[in-house]
Structures are given as structure tokens and as C-alpha cells.
Short mmCIF file of C-alpha atoms in Angstrom, two decimals:
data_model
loop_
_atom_site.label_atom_id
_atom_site.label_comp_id
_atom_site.label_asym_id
_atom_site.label_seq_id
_atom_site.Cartn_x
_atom_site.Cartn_y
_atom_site.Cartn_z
CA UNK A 85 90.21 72.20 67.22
CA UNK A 86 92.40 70.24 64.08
CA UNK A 87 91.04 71.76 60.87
CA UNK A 88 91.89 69.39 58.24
CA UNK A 89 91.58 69.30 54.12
CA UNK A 90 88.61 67.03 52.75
CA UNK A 91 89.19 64.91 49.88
CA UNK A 92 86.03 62.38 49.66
CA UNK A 93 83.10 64.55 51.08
CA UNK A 94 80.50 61.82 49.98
CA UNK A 95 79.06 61.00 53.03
CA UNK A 96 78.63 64.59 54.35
CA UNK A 97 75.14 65.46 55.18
CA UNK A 98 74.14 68.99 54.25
CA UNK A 99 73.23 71.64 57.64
CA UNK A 100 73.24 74.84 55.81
CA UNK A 101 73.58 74.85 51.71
CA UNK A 102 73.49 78.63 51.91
CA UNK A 103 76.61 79.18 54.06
CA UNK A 104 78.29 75.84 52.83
CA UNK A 105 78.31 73.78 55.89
CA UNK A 106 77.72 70.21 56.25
CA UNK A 107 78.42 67.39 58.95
CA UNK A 108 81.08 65.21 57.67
CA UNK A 109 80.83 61.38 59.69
CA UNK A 110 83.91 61.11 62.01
CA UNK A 111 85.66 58.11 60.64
CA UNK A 112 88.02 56.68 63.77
CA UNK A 113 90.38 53.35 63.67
CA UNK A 114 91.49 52.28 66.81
CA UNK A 115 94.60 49.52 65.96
CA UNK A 116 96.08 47.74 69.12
CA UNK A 117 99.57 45.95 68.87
CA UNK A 118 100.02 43.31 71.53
CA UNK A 119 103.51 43.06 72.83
CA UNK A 120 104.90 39.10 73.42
CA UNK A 121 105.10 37.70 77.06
CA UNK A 122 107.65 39.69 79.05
CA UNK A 123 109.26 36.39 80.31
CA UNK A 124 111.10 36.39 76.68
CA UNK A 125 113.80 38.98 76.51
CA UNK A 126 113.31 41.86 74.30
CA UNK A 127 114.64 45.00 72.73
CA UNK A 128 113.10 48.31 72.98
CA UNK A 129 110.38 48.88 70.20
CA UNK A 130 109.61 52.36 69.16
CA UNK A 131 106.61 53.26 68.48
CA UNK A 132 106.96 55.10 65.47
CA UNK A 133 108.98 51.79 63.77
CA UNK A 134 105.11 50.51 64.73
CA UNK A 135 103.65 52.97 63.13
CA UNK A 136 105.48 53.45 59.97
CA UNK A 137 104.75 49.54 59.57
CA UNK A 138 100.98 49.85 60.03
CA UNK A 139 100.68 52.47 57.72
CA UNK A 140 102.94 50.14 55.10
CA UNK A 141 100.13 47.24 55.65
CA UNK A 142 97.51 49.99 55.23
CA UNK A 143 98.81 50.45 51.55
CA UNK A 144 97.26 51.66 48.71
CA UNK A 145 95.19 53.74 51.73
CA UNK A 146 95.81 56.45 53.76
CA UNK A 147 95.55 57.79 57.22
CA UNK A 148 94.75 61.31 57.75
CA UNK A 149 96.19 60.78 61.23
CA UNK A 150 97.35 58.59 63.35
CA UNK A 151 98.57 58.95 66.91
CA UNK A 152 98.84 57.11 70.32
CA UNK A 153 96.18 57.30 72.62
CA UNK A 154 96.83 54.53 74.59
CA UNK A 155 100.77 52.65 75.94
CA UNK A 156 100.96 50.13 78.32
CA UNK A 157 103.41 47.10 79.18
CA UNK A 158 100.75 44.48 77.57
CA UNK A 159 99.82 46.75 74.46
CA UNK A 160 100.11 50.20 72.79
CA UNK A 161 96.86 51.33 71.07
CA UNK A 162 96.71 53.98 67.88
CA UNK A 163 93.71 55.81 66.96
CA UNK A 164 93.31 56.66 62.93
CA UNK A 165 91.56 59.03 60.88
CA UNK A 166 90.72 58.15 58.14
CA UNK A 167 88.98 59.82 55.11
CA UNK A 168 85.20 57.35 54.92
CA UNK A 169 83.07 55.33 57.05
CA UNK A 170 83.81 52.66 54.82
CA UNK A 171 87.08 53.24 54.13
CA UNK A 172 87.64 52.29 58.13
CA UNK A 173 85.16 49.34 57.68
CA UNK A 174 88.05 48.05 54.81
CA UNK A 175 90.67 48.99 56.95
CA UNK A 176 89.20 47.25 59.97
CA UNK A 177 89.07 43.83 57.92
CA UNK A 178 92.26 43.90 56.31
CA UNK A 179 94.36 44.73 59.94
CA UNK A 180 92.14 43.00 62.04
CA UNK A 181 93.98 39.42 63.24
CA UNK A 182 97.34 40.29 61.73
CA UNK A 183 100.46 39.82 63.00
CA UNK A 184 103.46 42.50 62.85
CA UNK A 185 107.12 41.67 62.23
CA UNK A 186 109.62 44.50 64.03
CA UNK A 187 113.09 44.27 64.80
CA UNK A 188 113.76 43.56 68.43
CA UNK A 189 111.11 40.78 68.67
CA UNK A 190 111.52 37.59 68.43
CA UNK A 191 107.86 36.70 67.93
CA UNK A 192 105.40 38.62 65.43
CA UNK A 193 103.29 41.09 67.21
CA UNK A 194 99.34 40.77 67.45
CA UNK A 195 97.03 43.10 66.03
CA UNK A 196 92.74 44.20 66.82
CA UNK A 197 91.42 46.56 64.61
CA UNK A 198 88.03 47.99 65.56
CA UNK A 199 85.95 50.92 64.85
CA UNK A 200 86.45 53.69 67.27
CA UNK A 201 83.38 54.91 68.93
CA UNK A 202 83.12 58.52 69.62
CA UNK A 203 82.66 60.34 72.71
CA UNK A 204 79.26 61.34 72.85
CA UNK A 205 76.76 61.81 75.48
CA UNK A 206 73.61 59.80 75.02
CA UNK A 207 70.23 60.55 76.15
CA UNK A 208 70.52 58.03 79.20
CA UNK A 209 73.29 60.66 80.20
CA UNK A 210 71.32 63.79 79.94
CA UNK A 211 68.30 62.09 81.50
CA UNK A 212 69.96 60.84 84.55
CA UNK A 213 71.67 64.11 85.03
CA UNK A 214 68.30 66.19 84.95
CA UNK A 215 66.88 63.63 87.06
CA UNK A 216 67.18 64.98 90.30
CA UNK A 217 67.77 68.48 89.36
CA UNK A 218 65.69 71.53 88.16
CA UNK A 219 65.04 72.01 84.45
CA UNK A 220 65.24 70.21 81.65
CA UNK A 221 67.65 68.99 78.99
CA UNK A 222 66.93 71.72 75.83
CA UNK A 223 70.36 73.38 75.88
CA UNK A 224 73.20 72.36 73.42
CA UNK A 225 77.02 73.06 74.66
CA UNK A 226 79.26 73.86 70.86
CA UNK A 227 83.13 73.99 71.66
CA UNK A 228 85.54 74.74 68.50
CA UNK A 229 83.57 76.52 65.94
CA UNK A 230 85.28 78.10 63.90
CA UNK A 231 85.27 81.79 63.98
CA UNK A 232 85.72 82.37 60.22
CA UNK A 233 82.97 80.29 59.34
CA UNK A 234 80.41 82.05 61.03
CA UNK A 235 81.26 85.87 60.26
CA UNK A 236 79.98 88.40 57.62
CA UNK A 237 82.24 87.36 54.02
CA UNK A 238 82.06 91.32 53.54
CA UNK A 239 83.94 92.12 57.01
CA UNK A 240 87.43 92.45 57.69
CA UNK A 241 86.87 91.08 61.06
CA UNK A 242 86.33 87.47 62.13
CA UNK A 243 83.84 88.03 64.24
CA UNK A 244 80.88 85.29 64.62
CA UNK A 245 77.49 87.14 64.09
CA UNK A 246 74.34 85.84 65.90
CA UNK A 247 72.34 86.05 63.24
CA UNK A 248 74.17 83.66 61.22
CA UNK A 249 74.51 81.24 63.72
CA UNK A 250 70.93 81.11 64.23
CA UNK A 251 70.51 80.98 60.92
CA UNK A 252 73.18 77.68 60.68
CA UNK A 253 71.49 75.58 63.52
CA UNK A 254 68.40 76.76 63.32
CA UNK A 255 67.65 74.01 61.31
CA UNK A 256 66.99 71.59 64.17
CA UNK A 257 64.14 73.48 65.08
CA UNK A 258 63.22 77.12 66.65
CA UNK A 259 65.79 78.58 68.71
CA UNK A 260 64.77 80.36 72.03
CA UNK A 261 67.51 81.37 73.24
CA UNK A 262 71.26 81.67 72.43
CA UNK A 263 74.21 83.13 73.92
CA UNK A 264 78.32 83.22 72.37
CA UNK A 265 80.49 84.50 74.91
CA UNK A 266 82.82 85.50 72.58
CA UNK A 267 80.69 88.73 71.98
CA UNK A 268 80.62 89.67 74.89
CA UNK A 269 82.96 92.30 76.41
CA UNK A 270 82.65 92.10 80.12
CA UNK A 271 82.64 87.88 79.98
CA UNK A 272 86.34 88.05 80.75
CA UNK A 273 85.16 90.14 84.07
CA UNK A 274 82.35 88.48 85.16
CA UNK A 275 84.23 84.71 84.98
CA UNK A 276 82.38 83.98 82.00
CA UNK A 277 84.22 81.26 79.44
CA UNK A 278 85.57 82.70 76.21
CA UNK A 279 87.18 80.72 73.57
CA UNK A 280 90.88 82.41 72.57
CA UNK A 281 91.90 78.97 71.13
CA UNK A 282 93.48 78.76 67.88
CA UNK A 283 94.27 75.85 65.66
CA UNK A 284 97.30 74.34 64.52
CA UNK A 285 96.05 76.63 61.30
CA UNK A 286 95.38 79.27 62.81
CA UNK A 287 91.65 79.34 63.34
CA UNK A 288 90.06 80.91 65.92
CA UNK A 289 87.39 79.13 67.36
CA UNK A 290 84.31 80.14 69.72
CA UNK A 291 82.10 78.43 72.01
CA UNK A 292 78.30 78.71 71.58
CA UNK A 293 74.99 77.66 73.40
CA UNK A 294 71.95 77.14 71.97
CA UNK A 295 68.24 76.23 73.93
CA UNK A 296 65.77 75.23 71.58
CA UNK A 297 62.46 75.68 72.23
CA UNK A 298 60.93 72.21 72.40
CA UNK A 299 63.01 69.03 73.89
CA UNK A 300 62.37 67.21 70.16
CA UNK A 301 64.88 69.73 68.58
CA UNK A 302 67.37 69.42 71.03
CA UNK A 303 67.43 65.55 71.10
CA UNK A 304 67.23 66.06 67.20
CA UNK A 305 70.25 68.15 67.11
CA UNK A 306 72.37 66.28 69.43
CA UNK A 307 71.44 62.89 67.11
CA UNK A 308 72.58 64.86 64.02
CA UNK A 309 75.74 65.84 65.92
CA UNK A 310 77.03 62.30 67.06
CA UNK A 311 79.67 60.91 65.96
CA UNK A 312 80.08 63.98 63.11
CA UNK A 313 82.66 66.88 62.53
CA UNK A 314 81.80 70.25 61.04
CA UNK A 315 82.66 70.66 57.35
CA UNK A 316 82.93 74.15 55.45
CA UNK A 317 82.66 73.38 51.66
CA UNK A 318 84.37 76.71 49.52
CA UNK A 319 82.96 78.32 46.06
CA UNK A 320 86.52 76.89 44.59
CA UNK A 321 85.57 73.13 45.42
CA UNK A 322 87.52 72.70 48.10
CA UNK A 323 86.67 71.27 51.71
CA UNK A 324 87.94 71.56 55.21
CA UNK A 325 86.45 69.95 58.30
CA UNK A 326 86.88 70.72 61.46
CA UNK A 327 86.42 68.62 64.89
CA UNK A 328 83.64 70.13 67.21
CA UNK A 329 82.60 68.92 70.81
CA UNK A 330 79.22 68.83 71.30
CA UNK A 331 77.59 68.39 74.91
CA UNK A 332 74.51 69.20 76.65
CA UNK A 333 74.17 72.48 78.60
CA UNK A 334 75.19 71.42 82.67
CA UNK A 335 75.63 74.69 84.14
CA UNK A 336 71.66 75.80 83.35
CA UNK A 337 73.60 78.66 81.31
CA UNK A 338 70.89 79.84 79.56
CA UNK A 339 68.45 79.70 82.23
CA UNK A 340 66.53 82.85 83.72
CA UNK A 341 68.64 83.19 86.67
CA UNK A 342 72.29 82.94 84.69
CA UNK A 343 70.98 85.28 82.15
CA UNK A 344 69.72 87.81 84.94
CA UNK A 345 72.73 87.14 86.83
CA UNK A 346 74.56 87.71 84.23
CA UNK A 347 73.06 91.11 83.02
CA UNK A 348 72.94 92.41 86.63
CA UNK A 349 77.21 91.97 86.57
CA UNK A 350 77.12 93.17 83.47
CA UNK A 351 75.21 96.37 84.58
CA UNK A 352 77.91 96.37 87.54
CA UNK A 353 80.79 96.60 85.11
CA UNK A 354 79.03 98.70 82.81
CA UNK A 355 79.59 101.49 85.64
CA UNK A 356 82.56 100.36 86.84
CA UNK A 357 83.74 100.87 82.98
CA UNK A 358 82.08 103.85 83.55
CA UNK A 359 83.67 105.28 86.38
CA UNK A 360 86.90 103.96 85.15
CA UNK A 361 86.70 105.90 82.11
CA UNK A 362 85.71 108.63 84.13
CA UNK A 363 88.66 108.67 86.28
CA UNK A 364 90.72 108.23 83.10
CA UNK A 365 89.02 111.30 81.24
CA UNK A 366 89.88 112.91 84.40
CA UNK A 367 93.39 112.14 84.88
CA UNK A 368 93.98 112.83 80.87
CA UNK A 369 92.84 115.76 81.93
CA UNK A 370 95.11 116.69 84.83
CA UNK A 371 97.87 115.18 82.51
CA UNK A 372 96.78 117.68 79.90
CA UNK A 373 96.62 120.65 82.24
CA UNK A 374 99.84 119.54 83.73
CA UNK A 375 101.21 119.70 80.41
CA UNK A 376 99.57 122.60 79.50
CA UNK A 377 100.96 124.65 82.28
CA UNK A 378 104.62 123.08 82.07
CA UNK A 379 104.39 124.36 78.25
CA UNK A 380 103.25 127.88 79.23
CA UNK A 381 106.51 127.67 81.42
CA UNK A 382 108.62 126.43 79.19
CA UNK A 383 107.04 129.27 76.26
CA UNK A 384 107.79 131.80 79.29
CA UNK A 385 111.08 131.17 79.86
CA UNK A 386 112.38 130.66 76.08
CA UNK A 387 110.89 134.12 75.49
CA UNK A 388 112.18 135.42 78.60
CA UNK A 389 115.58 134.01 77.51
CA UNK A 390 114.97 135.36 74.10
CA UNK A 391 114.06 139.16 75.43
CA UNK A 392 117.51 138.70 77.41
CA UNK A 393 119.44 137.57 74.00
CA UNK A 394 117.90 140.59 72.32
CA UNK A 395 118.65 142.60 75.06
CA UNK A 396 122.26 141.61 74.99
CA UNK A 397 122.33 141.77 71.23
CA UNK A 398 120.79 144.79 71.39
CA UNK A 399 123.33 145.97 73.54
CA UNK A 400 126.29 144.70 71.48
CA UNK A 401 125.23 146.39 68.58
CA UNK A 402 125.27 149.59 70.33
CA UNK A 403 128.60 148.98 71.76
CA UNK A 404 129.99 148.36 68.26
CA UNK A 405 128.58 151.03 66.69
CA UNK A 406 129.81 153.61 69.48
CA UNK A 407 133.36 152.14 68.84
CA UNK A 408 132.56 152.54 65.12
CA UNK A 409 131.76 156.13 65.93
CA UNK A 410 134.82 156.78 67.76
CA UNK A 411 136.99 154.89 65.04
CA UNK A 412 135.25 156.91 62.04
CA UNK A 413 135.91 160.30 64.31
CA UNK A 414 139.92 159.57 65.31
CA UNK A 415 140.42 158.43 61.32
CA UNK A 416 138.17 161.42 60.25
CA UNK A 417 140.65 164.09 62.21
CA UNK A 418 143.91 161.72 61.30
CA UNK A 419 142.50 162.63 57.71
CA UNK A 420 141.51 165.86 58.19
CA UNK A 421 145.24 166.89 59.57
CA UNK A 422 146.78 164.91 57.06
CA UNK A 423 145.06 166.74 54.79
CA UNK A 424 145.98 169.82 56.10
CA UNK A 425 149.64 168.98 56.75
CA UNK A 426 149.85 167.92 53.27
CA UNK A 427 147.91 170.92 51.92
CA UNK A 428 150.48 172.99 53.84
CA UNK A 429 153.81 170.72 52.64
CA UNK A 430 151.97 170.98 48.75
CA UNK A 431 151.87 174.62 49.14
CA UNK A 432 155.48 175.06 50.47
CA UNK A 433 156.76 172.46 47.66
CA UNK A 434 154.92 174.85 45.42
CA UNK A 435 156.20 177.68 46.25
CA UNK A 436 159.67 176.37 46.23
CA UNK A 437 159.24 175.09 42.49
CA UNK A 438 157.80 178.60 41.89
CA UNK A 439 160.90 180.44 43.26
CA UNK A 440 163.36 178.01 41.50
CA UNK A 441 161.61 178.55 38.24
CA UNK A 442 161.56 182.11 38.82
CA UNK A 443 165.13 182.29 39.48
CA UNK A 444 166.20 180.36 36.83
CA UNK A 445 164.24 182.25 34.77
CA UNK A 446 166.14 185.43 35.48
CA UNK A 447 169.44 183.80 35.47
CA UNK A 448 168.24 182.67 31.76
CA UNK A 449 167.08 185.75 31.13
CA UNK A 450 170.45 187.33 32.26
CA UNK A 451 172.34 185.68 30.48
CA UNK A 452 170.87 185.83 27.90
CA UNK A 453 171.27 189.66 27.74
CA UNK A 454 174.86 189.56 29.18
CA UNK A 455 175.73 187.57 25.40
CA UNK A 456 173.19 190.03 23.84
CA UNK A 457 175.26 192.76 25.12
CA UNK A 458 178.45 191.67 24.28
CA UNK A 459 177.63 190.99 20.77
CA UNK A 460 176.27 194.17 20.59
CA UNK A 461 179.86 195.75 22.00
CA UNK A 462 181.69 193.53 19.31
CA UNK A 463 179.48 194.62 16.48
CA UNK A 464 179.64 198.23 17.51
CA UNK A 465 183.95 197.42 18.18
CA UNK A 466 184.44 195.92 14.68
CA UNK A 467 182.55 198.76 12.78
CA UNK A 468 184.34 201.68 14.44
CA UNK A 469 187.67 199.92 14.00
CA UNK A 470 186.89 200.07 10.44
CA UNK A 471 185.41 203.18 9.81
CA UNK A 472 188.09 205.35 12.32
CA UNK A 473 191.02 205.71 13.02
CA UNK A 474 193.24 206.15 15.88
CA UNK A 475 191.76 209.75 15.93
CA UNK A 476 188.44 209.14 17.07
CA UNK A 477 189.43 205.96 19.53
CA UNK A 478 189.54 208.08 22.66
CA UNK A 479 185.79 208.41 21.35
CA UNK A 480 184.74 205.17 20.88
CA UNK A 481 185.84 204.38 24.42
CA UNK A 482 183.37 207.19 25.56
CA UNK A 483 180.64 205.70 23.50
CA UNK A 484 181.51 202.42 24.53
CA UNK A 485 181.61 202.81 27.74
CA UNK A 486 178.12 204.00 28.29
CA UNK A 487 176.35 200.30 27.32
CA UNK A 488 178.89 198.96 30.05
CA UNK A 489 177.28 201.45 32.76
CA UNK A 490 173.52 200.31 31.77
CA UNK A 491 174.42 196.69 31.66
CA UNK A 492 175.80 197.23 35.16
CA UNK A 493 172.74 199.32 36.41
CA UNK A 494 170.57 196.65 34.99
CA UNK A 495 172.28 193.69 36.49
CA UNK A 496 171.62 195.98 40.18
CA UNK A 497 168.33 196.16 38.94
CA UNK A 498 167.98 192.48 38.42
CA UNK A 499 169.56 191.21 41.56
CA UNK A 500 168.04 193.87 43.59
CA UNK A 501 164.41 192.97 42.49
CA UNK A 502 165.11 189.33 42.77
CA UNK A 503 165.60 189.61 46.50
CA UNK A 504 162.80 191.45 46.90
CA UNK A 505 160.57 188.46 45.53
CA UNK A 506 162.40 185.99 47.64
CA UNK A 507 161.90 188.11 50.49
CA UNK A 508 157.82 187.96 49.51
CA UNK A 509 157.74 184.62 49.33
CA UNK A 510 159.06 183.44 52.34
#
């Protein structure tokens, strides 16, 4: 139902001070516009030109609405909101019997402005309708309450709670029974009506019935409900009304045989839900053993794969360090005879050096001698030159002679032992 915004809340009659709610008086317009006689020729008139010119005439006041219920060839009819009962009574008196000027018509248009009567049942209705049928007018029908408006300010949820509902209507009179489909979870299933509808505000409604105890509270309640809307006044001030429909209960909804038909198919899908959630529990569980077993597979293989990748690694490592072996052993010998090849090529360049040094330490050493010697012949020459004569010459050769024999048995002595080392050290 149309939630709407409340500005004069002066005729709203109070229903339940402690959870702000009042009754608010529906105030309706209904406006008819005659069209001329179709034997004069005329353009097409819309009917929002129509309206925009009402509400012009309706000036300094307001609709809260205003829509078409009605279009025919003779007329069109609009029904108004407006904000007062008396408001519509002004309203009625200043459009009532005035004519309307639009473009297209030749000829000003008529207009009847009366008070639209709402539509209510009335206890001729109810009466003849129990007449000839079993039980007895005590059950009251609420469409389009507003969920909000009847849950717990402290829940999250918008939820309507039985106990304030009760509480709400139970003004009328003592309540004996009461039923909101909307809390129940297994209406859907059992072709129950629940109320889904939302607003153009978004504002979900429910749908409630109430059986009073004695007939005096119902009539009393469906007297206090004519012709009203349901009005929610805030802690901020503010007001917002919303339209209800109100009938009596035709269905016997609330009578014994509903409500025990009603709890046996409840009981029915209570074990239906039952066995369905059994059969789910059960399938989760296959599903879960399923899965189970597919992941003990799954672990299986990978390690079965993994044992093969260490295997293999395993293996590799082996490999490499058997050719790392082998490598370390052919470089180890390569090293070993090329230590021993160059020990041996050392030695033999050492004893080479040796032998050189050797012999050109005797050649020094000869020669060395050889100049020793001959200065010692020319020192010995020179002083027996001077000292004798020709006499004694034959002499000197005698005693020079004798150095020249050991110089020559020393230089066989040199060479000769020379040889001898070379001989050694090759």
C-alpha cells in the first residue's frame, strides 16, 4: 500500500499512544469533467492538460494525489487526496458547478465535485453473508500493514511480532484468536496467503487476522476502521500514513477446522522438512565421503609422484657424484704424473745447472792458475836474468822447466777428474 508524508494530523484519532499509531480519516475528492456533445467537432483533450487545470483552480490548496479512476466518451472522472476532511468539504464547494476552459473545445467543460465514499463493507454485508452459512461475523481481514511498524525498535529485522500486534488492536476489545501468515514458514507450502508486497517506498507490508472474542468488538473495530488509513506518528514529529484494506474474515480462517487443518499440513511438512533435510545431511555426506576419498587419492598419488621425484633425484645425485669421482680420480693421476714428470724434468734441469756450474767452475779455476803460473814463470824469468848470467842459463832452463811439467800433470789431473764427474752424473 502508498505510504505517504502527513502534514495536518488534526483529525487523527489515537489507536495506540504507546507505539505511535493513530487512524488518520481518508479524505477522497472525486471531480468529474463532462465532455460537450459529440455532434460538435473536437480536438483530442489530454487528460493531464485537465488535470494540471484543476489543480490551478484548486489554488492556494493542494492535492496529495490525484489520478483517473474513471474515462469514458461522456466524462472522465479524477479521484483526489487530499490532506483534511474539511479541506475536501472546501474543495467540494469551490469546484463543484464550474466550468473548465481547454484548448480543443469550443465550449467550457462541466464540472461535479463530490465527496468520495470509501469502499467499505457495512454490517448489512457481513450479515447477509453469514446468513445462510455457519458461524458468525467476529473475524477482521487487515491487508497492507506495514511491516516496520509492527516489529521490535531493538531488532535488525522487520519482522511483525504477535505480541505487538495484539497489543495495537487489542484495543477494540479481547482478542481470541489471531493468526499473520507472514510468520509462518510452511504458509508458502500449504497455499496459505503471504504478503511479499512492497510499497512504492519500500515498505513491506503483511496481512493479519484477528477474531475477537465477542461480536461488539468486531463491529466496534470495523466502525473505527471505515473510511480511515493507518498513521505512524515518529519521536522527531514527523507523520506517515499508510492506506490499509480492511474486510471481514470470508474464508472462516480462523475457525477450528482451518486452524486444525492447518496444523495437521503443517505437521505434514514438518516431516517432509524433515526427511528432506535428512536426505540432504545424507547426500552432504556422500558428497563429503566422495570428497574425502578423491582427496586421499589425490594425497596418494602426489606422494607417490613425490617418492618417484626423490627417487629420480636421488638417483641423479648419485650419478653426478660417481662422474665427480671419476673426474677427481683421472685429474688426481693427470696430477700425480705431472708431478712426477716434472719432478723428474726439475731434477734433470738441476743436474744440468749443477754440471755447468761445476764446469765452469774448473775452467775458472784453471785459468785462473794457468795466469797464476805464468806470472810465477815471469817473476822467477826476470830475477834470474838479473842475478845470472849466461853461465847459469842452461840452469834456469832446468829449473824452469820443472813448473811447466806440474802445470801439465795438473791440467791431466783436472781434465781427467772432470770426466769422471760427468760420467757420475749422467
Amino acid at each position: 500500500m502508498a505510504t505517504t508524508i502527513v502534514h495536518d494530523s488534526s483529525e487523527a484519532v489515537e489507536l495506540c499512544s504507546h507505539r505511535g499509531l493513530y487512524l488518520k480519516p481518508i479524505a477522497k475528492l472525486a471531480i468529474t469533467v463532462f465532455w460537450p456533445d459529440q455532434r460538435e467537432p473536437i480536438k483530442a483533450v489530454s487528460n493531464w492538460e485537465v488535470m494540471a487545470r484543476l489543480k490551478q483552480m484548486a489554488h492556494p490548496h493542494q492535492f496529495i494525489s490525484i489520478r483517473v479512476s474513471k474515462s469514458t466518451q461522456e466524462f472522465v472522472r479524477f479521484e483526489a487526496e487530499l490532506e483534511t476532511r474539511a479541506l475536501v468539504q472546501v474543495l467540494c464547494l469551490k469546484l463543484n458547478g464550474q466550468t473548465l476552459e481547454v484548448q480543443g473545445c469550443s465550449r467550457a467543460l462541466k464540472i461535479l465535485a463530490v465527496e468520495s465514499c470509501p469502499d467499505f463493507p457495512t454490517r448489512q454485508d457481513w450479515e447477509s453473508y453469514f446468513q445462510d452459512r455457519e458461524g458468525r461475523p467476529d473475524t477482521v481481514h487487515l491487508e497492507g500493514l506495514p511491516c516496520k511498524w509492527f516489529s521490535s525498535p531493538d531488532s535488525r529485522s522487520q519482522k511483525p511480532m504477535e505480541k505487538i500486534v495484539r497489543e495495537v488492536f487489542g484495543c477494540f476489545g479481547p482478542i481470541r484468536n489471531m493468526d499473520i501468515p507472514a510468520l509462518d514458514f510452511y504458509r508458502e507450502e500449504t497455499g496459505g496467503r503471504v504478503s511479499t508486497a512492497f510499497s512504492f517506498t519500500g515498505l513491506q507490508t503483511f496481512d493479519a487476522y484477528l477474531q475477537f472474542q465477542e461480536y461488539e468488538d468486531f463491529l466496534k473495530a470495523m466502525e473505527s476502521f471505515r473510511g480511515m488509513k493507518l498513521m505512524l506518528k515518529e519521536g522527531d514529529g514527523k507523520a506517515l500514513a499508510c492506506t490499509i484494506k480492511v474486510t471481514f474474515d470470508m474464508t472462516n480462517h480462523l475457525s477450528e477446522a482451518a486452524v486444525a487443518r492447518r496444523q495437521h499440513e503443517r505437521r505434514q511438512l514438518e516431516e517432509l522438512e524433515e526427511q528432506r533435510q535428512r536426505e540432504k545431511r545424507r547426500e552432504r555426506e556422500e558428497e563429503e565421503a566422495d570428497r574425502y576419498i578423491k582427496r586421499i587419492r589425490k594425497e596418494s598419488q602426489r606422494e607417490k609422484k613425490r617418492q618417484e621425484k626423490l627417487r629420480r633425484r636421488a638417483e641423479r645425485q648419485r650419478e653426478a657424484s660417481e662422474k665427480r669421482l671419476f673426474a677427481t680420480r683421472d685429474v688426481v693421476q693427470d696430477m700425480e704424473e705431472d708431478d712426477d714428470w716434472m719432478e723428474e724434468e726439475v731434477w734433470e734441469e738441476r743436474k744440468l745447472v749443477l754440471a755447468q756450474r761445476r764446469l765452469q767452475s774448473i775452467r775458472l779455476l784453471t785459468s785462473l792458475l794457468q795466469k797464476v803460473q805464468v806470472t810465477i814463470c815471469q817473476s822467477h824469468s826476470n830475477r834470474d836474468l838479473s842475478q845470472h848470467s849466461q853461465t847459469t842459463s842452461s840452469q834456469r832452463t832446468q829449473n824452469s822447466s820443472s813448473p811447466f811439467r806440474r802445470i801439465a800433470s795438473s791440467k791431466e789431473y783436472f781434465s781427467t777428474r772432470h770426466k769422471k764427474k760427468e760420467k757420475i752424473y749422467e
